[in-house]
CSV table of N, CA and C in Angstrom, one decimal:
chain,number,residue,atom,x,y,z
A,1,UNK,N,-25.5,-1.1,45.0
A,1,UNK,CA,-25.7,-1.5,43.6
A,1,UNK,C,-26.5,-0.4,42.9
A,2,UNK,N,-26.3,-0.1,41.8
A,2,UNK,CA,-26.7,0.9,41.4
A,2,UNK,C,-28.1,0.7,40.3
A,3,UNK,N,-28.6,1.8,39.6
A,3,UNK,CA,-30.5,1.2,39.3
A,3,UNK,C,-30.6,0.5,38.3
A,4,UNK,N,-29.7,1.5,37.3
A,4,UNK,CA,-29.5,0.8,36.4
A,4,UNK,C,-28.7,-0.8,36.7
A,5,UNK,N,-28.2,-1.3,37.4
A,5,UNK,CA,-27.6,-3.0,37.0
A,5,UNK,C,-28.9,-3.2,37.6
A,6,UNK,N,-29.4,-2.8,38.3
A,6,UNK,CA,-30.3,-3.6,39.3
A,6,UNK,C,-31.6,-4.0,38.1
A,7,UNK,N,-31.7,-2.9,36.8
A,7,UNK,CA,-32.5,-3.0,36.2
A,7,UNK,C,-32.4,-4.0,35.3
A,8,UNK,N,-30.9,-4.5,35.0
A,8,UNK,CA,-30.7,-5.2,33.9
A,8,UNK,C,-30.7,-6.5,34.4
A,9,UNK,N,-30.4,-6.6,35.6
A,9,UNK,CA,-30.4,-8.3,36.2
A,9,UNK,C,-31.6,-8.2,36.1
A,10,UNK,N,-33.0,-7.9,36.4
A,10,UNK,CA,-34.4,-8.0,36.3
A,10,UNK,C,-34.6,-8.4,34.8
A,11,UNK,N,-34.3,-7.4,34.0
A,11,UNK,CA,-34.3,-7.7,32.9
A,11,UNK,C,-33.8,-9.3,32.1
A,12,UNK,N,-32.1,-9.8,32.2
A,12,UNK,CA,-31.7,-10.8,31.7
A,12,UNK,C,-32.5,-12.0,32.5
A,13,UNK,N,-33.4,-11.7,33.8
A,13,UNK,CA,-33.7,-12.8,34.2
A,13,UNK,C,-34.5,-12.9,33.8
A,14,UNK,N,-35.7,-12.1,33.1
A,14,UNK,CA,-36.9,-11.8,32.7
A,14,UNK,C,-36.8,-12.5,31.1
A,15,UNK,N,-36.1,-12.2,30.2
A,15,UNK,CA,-35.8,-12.9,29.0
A,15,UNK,C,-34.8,-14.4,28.9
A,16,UNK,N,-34.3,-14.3,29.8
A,16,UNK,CA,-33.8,-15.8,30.0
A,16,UNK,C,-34.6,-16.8,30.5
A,17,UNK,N,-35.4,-16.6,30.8
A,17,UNK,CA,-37.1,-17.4,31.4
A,17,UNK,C,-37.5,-17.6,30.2
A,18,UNK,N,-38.0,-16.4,29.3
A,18,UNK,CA,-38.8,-16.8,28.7
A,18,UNK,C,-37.9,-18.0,27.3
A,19,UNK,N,-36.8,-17.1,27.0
A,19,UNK,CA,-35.9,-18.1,25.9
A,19,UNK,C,-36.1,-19.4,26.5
A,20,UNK,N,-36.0,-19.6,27.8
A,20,UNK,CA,-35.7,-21.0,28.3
A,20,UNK,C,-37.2,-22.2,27.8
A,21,UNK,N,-38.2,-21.2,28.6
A,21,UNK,CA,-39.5,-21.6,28.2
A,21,UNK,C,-40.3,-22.3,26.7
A,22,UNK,N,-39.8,-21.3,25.8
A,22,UNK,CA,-40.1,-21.2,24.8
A,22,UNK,C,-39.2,-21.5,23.4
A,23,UNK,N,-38.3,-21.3,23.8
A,23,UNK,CA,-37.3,-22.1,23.0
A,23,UNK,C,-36.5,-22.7,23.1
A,24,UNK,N,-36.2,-23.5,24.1
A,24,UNK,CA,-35.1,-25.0,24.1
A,24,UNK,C,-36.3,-25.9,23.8
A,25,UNK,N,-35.8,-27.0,23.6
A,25,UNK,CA,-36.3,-28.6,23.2
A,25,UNK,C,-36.0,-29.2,24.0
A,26,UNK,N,-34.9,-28.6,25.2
A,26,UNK,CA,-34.2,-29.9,26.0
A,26,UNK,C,-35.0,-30.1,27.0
A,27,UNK,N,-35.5,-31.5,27.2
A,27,UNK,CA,-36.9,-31.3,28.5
A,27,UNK,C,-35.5,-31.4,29.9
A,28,UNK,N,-34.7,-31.6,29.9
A,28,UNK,CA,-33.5,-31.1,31.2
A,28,UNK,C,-33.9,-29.9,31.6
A,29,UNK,N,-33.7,-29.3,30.9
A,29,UNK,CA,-33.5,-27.5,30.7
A,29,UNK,C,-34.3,-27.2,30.9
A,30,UNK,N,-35.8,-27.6,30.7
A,30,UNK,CA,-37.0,-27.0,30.8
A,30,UNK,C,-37.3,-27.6,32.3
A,31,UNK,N,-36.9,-28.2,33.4
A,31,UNK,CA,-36.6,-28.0,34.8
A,31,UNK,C,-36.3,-27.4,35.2
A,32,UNK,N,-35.2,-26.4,34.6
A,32,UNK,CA,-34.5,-25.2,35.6
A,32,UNK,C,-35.8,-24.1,36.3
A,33,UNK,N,-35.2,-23.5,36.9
A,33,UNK,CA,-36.1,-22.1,37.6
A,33,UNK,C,-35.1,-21.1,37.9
A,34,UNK,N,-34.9,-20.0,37.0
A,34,UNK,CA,-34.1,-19.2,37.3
A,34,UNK,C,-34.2,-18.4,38.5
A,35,UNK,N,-33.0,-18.0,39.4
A,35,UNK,CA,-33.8,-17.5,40.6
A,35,UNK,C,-33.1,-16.1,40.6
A,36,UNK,N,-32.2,-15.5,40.4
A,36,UNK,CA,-31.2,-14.8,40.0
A,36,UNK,C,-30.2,-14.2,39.1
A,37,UNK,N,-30.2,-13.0,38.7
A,37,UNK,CA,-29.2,-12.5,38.1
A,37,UNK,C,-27.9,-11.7,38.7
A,38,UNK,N,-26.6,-12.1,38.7
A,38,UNK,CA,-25.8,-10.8,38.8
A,38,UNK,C,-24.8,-10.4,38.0
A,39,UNK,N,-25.3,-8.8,37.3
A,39,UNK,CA,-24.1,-8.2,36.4
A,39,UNK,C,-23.2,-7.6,37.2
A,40,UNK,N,-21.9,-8.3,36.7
A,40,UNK,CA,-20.7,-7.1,37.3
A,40,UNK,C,-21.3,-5.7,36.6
A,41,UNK,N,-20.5,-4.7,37.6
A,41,UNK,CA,-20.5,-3.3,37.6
A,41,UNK,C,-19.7,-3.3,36.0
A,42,UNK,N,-18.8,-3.7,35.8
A,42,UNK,CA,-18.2,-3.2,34.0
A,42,UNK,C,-19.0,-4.0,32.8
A,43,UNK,N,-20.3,-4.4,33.3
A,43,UNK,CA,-21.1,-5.6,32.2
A,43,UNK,C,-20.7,-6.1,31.6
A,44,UNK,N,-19.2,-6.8,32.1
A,44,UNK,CA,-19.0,-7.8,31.2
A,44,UNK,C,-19.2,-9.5,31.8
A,45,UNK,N,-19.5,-9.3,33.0
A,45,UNK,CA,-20.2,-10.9,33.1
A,45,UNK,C,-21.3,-10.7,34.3
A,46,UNK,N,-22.1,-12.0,33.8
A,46,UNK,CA,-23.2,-12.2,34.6
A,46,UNK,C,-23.4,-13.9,35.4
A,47,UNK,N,-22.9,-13.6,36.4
A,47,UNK,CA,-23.9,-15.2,37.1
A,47,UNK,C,-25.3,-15.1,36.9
A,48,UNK,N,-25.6,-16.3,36.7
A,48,UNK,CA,-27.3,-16.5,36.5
A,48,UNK,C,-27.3,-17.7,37.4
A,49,UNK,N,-28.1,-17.6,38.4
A,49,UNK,CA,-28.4,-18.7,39.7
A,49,UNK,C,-29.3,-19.2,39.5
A,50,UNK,N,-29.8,-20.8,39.3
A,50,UNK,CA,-30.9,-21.6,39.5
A,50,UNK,C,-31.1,-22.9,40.2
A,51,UNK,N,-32.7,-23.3,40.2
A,51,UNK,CA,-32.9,-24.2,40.8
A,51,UNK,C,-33.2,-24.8,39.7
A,52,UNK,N,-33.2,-26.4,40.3
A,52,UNK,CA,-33.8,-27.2,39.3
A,52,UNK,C,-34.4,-28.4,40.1
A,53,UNK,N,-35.4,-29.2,39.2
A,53,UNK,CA,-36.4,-30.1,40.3
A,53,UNK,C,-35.8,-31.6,40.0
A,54,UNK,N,-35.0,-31.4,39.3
A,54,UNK,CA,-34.3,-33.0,38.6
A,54,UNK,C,-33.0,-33.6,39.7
A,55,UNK,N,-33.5,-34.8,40.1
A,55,UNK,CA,-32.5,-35.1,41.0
A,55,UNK,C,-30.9,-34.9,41.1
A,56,UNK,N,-30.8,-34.7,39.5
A,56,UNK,CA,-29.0,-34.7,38.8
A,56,UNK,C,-28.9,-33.6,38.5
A,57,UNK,N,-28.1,-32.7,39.6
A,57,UNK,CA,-27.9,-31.4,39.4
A,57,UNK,C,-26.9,-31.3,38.2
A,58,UNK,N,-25.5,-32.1,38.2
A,58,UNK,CA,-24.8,-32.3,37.3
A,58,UNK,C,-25.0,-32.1,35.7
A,59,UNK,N,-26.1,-33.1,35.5
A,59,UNK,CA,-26.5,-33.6,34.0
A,59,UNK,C,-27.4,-32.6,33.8
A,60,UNK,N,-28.1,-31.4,34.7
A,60,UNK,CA,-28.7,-30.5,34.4
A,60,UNK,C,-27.3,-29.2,34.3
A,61,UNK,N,-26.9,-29.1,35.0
A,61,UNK,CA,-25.1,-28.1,34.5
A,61,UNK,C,-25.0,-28.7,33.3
A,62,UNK,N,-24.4,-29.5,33.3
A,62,UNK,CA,-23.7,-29.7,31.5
A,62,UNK,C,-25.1,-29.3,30.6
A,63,UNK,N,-25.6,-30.2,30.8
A,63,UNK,CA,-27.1,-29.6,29.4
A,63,UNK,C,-27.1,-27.8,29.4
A,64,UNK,N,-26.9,-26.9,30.8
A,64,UNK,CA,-26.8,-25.7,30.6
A,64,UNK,C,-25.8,-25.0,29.7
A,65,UNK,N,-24.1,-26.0,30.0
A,65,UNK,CA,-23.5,-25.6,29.8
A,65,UNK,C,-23.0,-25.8,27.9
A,66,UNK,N,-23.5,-26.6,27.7
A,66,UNK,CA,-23.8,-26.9,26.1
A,66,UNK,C,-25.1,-26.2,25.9
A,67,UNK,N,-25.8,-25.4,26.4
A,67,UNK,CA,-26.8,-24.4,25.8
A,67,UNK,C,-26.3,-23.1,25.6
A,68,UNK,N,-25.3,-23.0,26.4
A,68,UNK,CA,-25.0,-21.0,26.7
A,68,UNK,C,-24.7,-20.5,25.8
A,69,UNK,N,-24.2,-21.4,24.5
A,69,UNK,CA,-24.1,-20.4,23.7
A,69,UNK,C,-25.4,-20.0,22.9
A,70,UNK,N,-26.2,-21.4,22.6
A,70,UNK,CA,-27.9,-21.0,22.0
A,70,UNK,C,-28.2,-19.7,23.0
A,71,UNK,N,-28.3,-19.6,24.2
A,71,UNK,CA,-28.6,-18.5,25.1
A,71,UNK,C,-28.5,-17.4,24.8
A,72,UNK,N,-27.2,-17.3,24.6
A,72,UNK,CA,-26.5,-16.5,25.0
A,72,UNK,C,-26.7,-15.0,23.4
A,73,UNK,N,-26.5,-15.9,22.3
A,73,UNK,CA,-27.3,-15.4,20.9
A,73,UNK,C,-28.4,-15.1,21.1
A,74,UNK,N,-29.3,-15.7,21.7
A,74,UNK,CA,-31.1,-15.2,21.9
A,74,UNK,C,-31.1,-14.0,23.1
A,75,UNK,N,-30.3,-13.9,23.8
A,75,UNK,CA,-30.3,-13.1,24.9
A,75,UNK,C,-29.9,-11.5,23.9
A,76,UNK,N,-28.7,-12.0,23.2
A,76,UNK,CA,-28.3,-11.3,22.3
A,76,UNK,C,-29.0,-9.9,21.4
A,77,UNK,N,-29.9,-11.2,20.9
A,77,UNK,CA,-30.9,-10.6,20.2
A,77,UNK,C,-32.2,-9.4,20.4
């Protein structure tokens, strides 16, 4: 892997923390722990790997998955 991805996974997990932290309202969402980033080599997608402390891994995915786009604009930004 090369320094640059290696730099930018550090990076989107580094600002995805904090978006998460500091800007959702969803107290779901404010359970996660992000543990992981990985950019494909052509940057056009990224898995983002977490944990979370809420017994419903499920109802914690969907709450993510109705955020990605808030996310994904603030990541944006």
């Amino acid at each position: 892997m090369s320094v640059k991805i290696d730099r930018l996974n550090n990076l989107f997990l580094a600002e995805l923390s904090k978006i998460i932290f500091k800007e959702i309202k969803n107290p779901i969402i404010k359970t996660v722990n992000l543990t992981a980033v990985e950019i494909t080599n052509d940057l056009s997608f990224a898995k983002v790997y977490f944990t979370c402390m809420d017994e419903d891994k499920e109802k914690v995915l969907e709450e993510l998955e109705s955020a990605k786009g808030f996310l994904r604009t603030k990541l944006a930004n």
